[in-house]
XYZ file of C-alpha atoms in Angstrom:
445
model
C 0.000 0.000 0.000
C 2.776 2.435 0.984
C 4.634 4.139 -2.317
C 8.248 3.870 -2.450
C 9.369 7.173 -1.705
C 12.638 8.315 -0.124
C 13.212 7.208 3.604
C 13.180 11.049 4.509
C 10.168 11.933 3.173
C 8.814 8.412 5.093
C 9.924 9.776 8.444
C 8.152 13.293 7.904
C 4.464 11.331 7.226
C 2.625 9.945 9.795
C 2.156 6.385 9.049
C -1.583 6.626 9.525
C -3.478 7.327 6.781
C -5.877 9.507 8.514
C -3.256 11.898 9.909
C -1.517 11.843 6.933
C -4.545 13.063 4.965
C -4.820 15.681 7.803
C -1.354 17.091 7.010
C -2.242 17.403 3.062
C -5.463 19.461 3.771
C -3.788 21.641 6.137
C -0.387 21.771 3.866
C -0.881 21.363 0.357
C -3.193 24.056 -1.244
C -2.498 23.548 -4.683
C -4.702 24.494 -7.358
C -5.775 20.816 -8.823
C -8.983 21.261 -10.923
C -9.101 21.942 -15.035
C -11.751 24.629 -14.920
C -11.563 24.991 -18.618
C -12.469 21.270 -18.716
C -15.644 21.647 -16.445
C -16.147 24.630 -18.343
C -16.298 22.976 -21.859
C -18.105 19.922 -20.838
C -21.287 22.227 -19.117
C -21.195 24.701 -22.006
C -22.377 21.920 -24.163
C -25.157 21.307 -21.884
C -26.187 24.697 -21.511
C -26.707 24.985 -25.543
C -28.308 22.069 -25.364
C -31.161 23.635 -22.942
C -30.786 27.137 -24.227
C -28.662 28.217 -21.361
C -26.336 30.743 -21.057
C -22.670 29.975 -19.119
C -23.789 27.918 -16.116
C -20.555 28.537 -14.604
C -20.424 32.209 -14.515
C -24.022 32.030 -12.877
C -22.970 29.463 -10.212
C -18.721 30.164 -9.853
C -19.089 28.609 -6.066
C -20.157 25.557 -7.807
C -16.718 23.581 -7.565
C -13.924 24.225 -5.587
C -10.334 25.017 -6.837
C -8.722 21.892 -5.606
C -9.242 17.974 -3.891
C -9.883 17.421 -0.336
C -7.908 14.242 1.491
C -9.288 11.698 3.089
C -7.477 8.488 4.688
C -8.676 5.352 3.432
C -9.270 4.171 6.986
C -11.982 6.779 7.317
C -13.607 5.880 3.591
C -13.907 2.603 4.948
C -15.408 3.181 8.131
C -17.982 5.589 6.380
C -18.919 2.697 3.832
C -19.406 0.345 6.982
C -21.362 2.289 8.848
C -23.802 2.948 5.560
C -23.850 -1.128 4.847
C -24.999 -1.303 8.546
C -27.965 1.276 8.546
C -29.193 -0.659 5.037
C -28.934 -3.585 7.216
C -30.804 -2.109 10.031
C -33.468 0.130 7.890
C -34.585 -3.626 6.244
C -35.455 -5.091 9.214
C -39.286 -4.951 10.135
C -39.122 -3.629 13.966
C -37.463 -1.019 12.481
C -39.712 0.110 9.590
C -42.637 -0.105 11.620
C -41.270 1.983 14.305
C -40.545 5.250 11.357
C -43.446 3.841 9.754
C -45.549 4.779 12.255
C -44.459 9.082 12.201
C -44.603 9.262 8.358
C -46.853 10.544 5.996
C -49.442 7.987 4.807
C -48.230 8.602 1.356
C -45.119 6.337 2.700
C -47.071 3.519 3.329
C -46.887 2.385 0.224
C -44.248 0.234 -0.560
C -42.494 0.368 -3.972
C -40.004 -2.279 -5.335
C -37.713 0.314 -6.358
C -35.079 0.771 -3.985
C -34.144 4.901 -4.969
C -31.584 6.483 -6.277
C -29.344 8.548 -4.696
C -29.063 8.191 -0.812
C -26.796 10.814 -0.049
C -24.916 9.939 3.616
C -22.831 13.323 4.783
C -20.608 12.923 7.322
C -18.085 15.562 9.341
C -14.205 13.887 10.063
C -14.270 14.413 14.023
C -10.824 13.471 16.386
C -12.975 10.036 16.918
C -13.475 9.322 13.622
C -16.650 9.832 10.632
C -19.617 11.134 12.419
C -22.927 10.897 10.435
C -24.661 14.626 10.124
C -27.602 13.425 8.217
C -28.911 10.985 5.338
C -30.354 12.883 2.360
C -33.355 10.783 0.293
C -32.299 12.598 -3.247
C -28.561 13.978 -2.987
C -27.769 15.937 -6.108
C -24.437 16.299 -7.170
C -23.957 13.172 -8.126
C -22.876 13.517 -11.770
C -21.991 17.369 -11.494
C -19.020 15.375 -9.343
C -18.427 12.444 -11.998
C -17.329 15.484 -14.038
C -15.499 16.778 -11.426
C -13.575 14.167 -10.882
C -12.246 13.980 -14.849
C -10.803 17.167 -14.187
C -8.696 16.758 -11.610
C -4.735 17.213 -12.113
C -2.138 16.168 -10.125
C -0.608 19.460 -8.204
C 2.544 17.335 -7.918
C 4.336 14.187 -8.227
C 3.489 12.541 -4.719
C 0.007 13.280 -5.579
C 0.000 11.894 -8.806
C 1.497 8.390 -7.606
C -2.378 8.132 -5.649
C -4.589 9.433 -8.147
C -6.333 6.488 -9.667
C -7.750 6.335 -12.956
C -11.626 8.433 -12.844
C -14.026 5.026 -12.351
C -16.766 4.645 -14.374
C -19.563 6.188 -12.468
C -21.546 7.118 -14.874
C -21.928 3.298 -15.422
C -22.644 2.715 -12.063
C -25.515 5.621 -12.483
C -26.836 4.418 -15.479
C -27.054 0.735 -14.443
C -28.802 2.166 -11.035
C -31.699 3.422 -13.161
C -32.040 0.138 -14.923
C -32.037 -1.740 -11.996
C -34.515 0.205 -10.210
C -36.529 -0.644 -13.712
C -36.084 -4.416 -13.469
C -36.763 -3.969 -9.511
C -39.965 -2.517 -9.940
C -40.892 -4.164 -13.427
C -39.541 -7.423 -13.405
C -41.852 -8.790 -16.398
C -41.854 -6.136 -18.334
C -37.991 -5.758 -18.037
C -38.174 -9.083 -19.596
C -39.335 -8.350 -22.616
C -38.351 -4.627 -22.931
C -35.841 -1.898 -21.775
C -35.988 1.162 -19.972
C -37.284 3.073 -22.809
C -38.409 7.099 -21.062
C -36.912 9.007 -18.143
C -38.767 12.262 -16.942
C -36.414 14.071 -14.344
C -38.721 16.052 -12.365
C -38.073 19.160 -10.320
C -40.044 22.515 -9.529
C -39.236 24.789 -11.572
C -36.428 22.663 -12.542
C -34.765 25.456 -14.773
C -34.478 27.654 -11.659
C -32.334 25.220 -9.783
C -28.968 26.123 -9.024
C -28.503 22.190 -9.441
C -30.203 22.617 -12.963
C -26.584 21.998 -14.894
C -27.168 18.403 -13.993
C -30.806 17.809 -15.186
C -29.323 18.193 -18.234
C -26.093 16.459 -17.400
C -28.716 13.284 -16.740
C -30.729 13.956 -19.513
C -27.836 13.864 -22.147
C -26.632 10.438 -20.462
C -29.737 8.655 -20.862
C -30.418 9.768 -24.493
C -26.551 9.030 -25.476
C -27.382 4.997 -23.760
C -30.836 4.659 -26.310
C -33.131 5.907 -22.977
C -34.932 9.010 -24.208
C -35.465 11.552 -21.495
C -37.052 14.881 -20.819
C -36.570 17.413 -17.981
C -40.181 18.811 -16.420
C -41.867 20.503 -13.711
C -44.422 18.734 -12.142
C -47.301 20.424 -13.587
C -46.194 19.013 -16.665
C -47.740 15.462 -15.672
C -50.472 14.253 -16.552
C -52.037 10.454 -15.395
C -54.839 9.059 -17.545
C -56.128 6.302 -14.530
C -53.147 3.793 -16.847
C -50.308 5.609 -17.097
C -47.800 8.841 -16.404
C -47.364 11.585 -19.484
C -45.280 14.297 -19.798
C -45.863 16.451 -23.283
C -47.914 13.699 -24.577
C -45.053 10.959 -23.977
C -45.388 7.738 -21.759
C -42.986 7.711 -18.956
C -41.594 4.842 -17.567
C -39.769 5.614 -14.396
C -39.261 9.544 -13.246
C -36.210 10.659 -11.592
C -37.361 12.559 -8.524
C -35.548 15.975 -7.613
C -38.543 17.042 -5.731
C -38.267 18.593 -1.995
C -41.452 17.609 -1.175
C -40.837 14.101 -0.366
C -44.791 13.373 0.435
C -45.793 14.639 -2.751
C -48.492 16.792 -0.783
C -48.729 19.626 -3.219
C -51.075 20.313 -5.693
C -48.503 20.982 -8.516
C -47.537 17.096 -7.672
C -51.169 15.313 -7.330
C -50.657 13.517 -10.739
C -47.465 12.044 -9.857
C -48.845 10.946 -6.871
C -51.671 9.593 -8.515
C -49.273 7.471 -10.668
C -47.347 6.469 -7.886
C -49.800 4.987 -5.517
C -51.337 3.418 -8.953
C -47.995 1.623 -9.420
C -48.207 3.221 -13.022
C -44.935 4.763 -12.973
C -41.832 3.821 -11.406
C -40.918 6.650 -9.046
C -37.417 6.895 -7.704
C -36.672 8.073 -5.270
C -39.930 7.641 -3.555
C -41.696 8.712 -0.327
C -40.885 5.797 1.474
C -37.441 5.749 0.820
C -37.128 9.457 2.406
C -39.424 8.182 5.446
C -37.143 4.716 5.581
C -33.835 6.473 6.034
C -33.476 10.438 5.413
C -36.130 11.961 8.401
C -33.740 13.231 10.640
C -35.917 11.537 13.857
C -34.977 8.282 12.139
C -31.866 9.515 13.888
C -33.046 8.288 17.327
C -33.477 5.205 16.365
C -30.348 4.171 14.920
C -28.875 5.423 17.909
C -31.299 3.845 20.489
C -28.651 0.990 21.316
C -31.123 -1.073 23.542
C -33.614 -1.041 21.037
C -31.477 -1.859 18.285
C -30.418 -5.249 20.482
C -33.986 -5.756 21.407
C -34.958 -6.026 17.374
C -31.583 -8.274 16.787
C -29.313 -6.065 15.234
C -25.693 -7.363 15.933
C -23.239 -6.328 18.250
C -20.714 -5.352 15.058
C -23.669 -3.067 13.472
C -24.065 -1.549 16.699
C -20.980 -0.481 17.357
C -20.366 1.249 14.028
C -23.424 3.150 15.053
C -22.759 3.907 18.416
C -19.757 5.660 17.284
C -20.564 7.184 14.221
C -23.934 8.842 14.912
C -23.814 11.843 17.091
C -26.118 11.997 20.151
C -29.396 13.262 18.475
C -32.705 13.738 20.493
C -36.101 15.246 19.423
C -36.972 18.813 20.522
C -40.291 19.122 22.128
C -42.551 21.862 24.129
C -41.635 19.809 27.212
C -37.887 19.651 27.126
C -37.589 22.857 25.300
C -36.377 24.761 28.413
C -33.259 22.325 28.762
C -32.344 22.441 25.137
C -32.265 26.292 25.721
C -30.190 26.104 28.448
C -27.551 23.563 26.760
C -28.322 25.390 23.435
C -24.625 25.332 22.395
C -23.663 21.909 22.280
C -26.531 21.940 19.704
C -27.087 21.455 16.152
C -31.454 21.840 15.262
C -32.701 20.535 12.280
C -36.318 20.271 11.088
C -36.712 16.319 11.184
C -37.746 16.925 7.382
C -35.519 19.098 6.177
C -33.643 19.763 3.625
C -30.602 21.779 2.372
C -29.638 23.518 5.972
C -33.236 25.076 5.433
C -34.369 25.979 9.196
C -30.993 24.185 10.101
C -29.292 26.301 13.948
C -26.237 26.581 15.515
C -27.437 26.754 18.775
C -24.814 29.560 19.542
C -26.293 31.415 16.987
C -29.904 30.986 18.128
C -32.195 34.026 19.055
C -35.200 33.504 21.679
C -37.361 34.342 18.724
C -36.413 31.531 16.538
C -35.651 28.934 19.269
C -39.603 29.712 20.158
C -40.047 27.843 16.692
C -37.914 25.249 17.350
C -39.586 24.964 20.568
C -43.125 23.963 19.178
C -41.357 20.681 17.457
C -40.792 19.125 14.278
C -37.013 19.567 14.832
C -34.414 17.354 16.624
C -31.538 18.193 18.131
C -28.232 16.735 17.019
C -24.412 17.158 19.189
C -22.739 19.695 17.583
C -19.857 17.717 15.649
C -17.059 20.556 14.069
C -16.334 19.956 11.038
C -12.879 19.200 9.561
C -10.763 21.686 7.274
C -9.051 22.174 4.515
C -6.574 24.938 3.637
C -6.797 26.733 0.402
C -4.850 29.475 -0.615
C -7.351 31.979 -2.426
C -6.455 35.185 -4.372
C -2.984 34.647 -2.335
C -4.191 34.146 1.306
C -4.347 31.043 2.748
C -7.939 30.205 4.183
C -9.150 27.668 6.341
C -12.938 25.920 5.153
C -14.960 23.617 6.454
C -15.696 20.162 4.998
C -18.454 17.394 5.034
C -17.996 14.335 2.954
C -21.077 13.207 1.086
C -21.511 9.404 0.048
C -23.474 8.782 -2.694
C -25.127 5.209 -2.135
C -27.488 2.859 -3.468
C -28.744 -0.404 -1.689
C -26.023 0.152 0.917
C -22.961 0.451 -1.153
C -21.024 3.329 -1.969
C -20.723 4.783 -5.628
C -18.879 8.058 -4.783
C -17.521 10.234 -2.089
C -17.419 13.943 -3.077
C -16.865 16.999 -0.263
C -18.521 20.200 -0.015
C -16.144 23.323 1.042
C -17.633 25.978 2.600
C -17.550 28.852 5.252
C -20.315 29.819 7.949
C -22.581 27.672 9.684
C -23.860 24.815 7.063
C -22.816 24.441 3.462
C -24.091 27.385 0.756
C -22.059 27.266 -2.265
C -21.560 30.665 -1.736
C -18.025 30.960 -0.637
C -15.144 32.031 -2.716
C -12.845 29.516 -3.130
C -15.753 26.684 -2.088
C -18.541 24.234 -3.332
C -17.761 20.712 -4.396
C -14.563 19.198 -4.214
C -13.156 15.393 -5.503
C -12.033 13.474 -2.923
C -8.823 11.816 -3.030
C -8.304 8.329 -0.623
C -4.858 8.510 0.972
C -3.768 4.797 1.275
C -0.286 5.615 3.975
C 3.208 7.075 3.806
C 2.206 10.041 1.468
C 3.045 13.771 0.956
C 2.908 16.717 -1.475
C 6.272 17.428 -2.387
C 5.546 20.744 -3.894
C 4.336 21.687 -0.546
C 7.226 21.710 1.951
């Protein structure tokens, strides 16, 4: 595992992985992305949807260079995910998350859903799980990402592998989730329509990958179109969008119970079992409400409903203490307000999301009345950049990118302030390199 470099260099890396990785994000802020390869490849896209530069609208999007990560900690993260697949299957458990959903959830799909997104922060005891998102975006905006990275130096570039193939691993996702939910008709035909359905989708500051998606299903024979909801229409048989059949839609939609109006025909459709829908309301319910939390750190329970001693443990210490916030125990989350993170327990995007240092009486009063949880505060790690010729320090979370519990990609997020915003000089998404051992940027001493 360990690259043959010179025994002096050897002697100035910490053998760990994890500290090693720690010493490239605070020492090597090298400037490793190809922006005029990002540049080119979203350019095309924007013509494509009669666009203008999607870059110079979004120029937080990606970050200038590659966060570190030991390999230690990339394999704890992808343990920890395998175990809460393992856990979220398991009936004690569904009916207990079951039972706070929306009824909408009840319904149970054979589509698995796209997308889980698991973000984590790097804490002194290791990854700590923030949250688990029910349609991460990002996905394929960081596929690209990742083509364009360049090695900042020659230590780097003996652990950069080769991009892999996610794309692939993306494409075949949506044909699985096909044959999951179609099994007969898979048979006999493929995948054959793809609607990918957000609000307003055009509006999204995400909106560069719509399109990104749209051109990879229609350049592998799957003919796709990018739509508001109010664009569907259900006959009582099946799902149309501008007069076309859809087969399956790819949902980018924040309301994950598919309550509003705009949405009633996909609903319709979905509860009808007349389109696939991925990801769905149950999935969200399943695994990204932030109560859902609670549970998968309720370690008595967890042994009560069989869950193994291994499982537990990676869950035990790799999900922060989280607790829901009600009108009774209000007062004590008030006083202990700092050690604090709230979230609304169906929330997205740090929407609603407190520091509790940075809460006023007037908001904590809304927190107070409930539908939020509160999680331990868990600082994020950093990574040193140098920007316009200052160094700067950001934050970092690490988001996995998952389906059916295993781990496609790991991209990071750079930011400054309380939660991530895209809106920092210097920040946004970032590739994520593994650091195996006994590594170091040369160019950086």
């Amino acid at each position: 595992m360990n690259a043959q470099l010179p025994p002096s260099l050897q002697e100035l890396l910490p053998a760990d992985c994890r500290a090693a990785a720690e010493l490239l994000n605070r020492g090597c802020a090298c400037i490793s992305v190809d922006h005029q390869s990002l540049r080119r490849e979203l350019a095309a896209c924007a013509r494509d949807a009669g666009a203008s530069d999607w870059l110079a609208s979004r120029p937080h999007l990606f970050a200038n260079s590659m966060v570190f990560v030991g390999a230690l900690h990339l394999e704890r993260m992808a343990r920890t995910i395998a175990a809460i697949e393992r856990v979220v299957a398991l009936p004690a458990y569904q009916q207990r998350v079951l039972a706070y959903a929306p009824a909408v959830a009840q319904h149970a799909p054979a589509a698995a859903g796209v997308f889980l997104g698991y973000d984590f922060h790097l804490a002194p005891q290791g990854p700590q799980l923030i949250e688990i998102n029910s349609n991460a975006g990002g996905a394929l905006l960081n596929a690209g990402l990742l083509r364009a990275q360049r090695a900042c130096c020659a230590a780097v570039a003996q652990i950069m592998p080769q991009p892999p193939p996610v794309e692939r691993l993306f494409l075949d996702m949506f044909r699985n989730e096909w044959r999951l939910a179609r099994p007969e008709m898979a048979a006999t035909r493929p995948l054959a329509r793809v609607a990918i359905v957000d609000e307003a989708p055009a509006e999204q500051y995400l909106a560069p990958e719509f399109e990104l998606f749209r051109r990879l299903f229609a350049d592998n024979g799957i003919a796709a179109l990018v739509a508001d909801p109010a664009e569907l229409s259900y006959d009582g048989e099946r799902l149309h969008c501008r007069g076309e059949a859809i087969d399956l839609v790819y949902n980018r939609l924040t309301d994950f119970a598919l309550a509003a109006p705009r949405n009633a025909s996909l609903r319709q459709a979905y509860l009808a079992d007349a389109v696939v829908l991925t990801p769905h309301p149950r999935t969200h319910a399943l695994f990204a409400d932030k109560r859902n939390l609670l549970a998968l750190g309720d370690q008595e329970w967890l042994r009560a409903i069989g869950v193994d001693h291994g499982d537990r443990e990676l869950l035990a210490s790799g999900i922060p203490r989280t607790e829901e916030v009600t009108p009774e125990n209000a007062d004590a989350f008030w006083a202990s307000r700092r050690q604090w993170f709230f979230k609304p327990a169906a929330g997205f995007g740090s929407k609603a999301a407190y520091r509790g240092d940075k809460l006023t009486r007037r908001v904590f009063a809304e927190v107070a009345r409930g539908g939020h949880v509160a999680q331990a505060v868990v600082s994020p790690s950093e990574r040193r950049l140098l920007i316009d010729g200052v160094e700067q320090d950001f934050k970092l979370d690490l988001r996995n990118y998952a389906y059916r519990g295993a781990v496609q990609l790991v991209s990071a997020r750079l930011y400054r302030g309380q939660t991530t915003n895209f809106r920092t000089p210097g920040g946004g998404f970032a590739a994520v390199l593994a650091v195996p051992g006994q590594r170091r940027c040369l160019s950086c001493e």
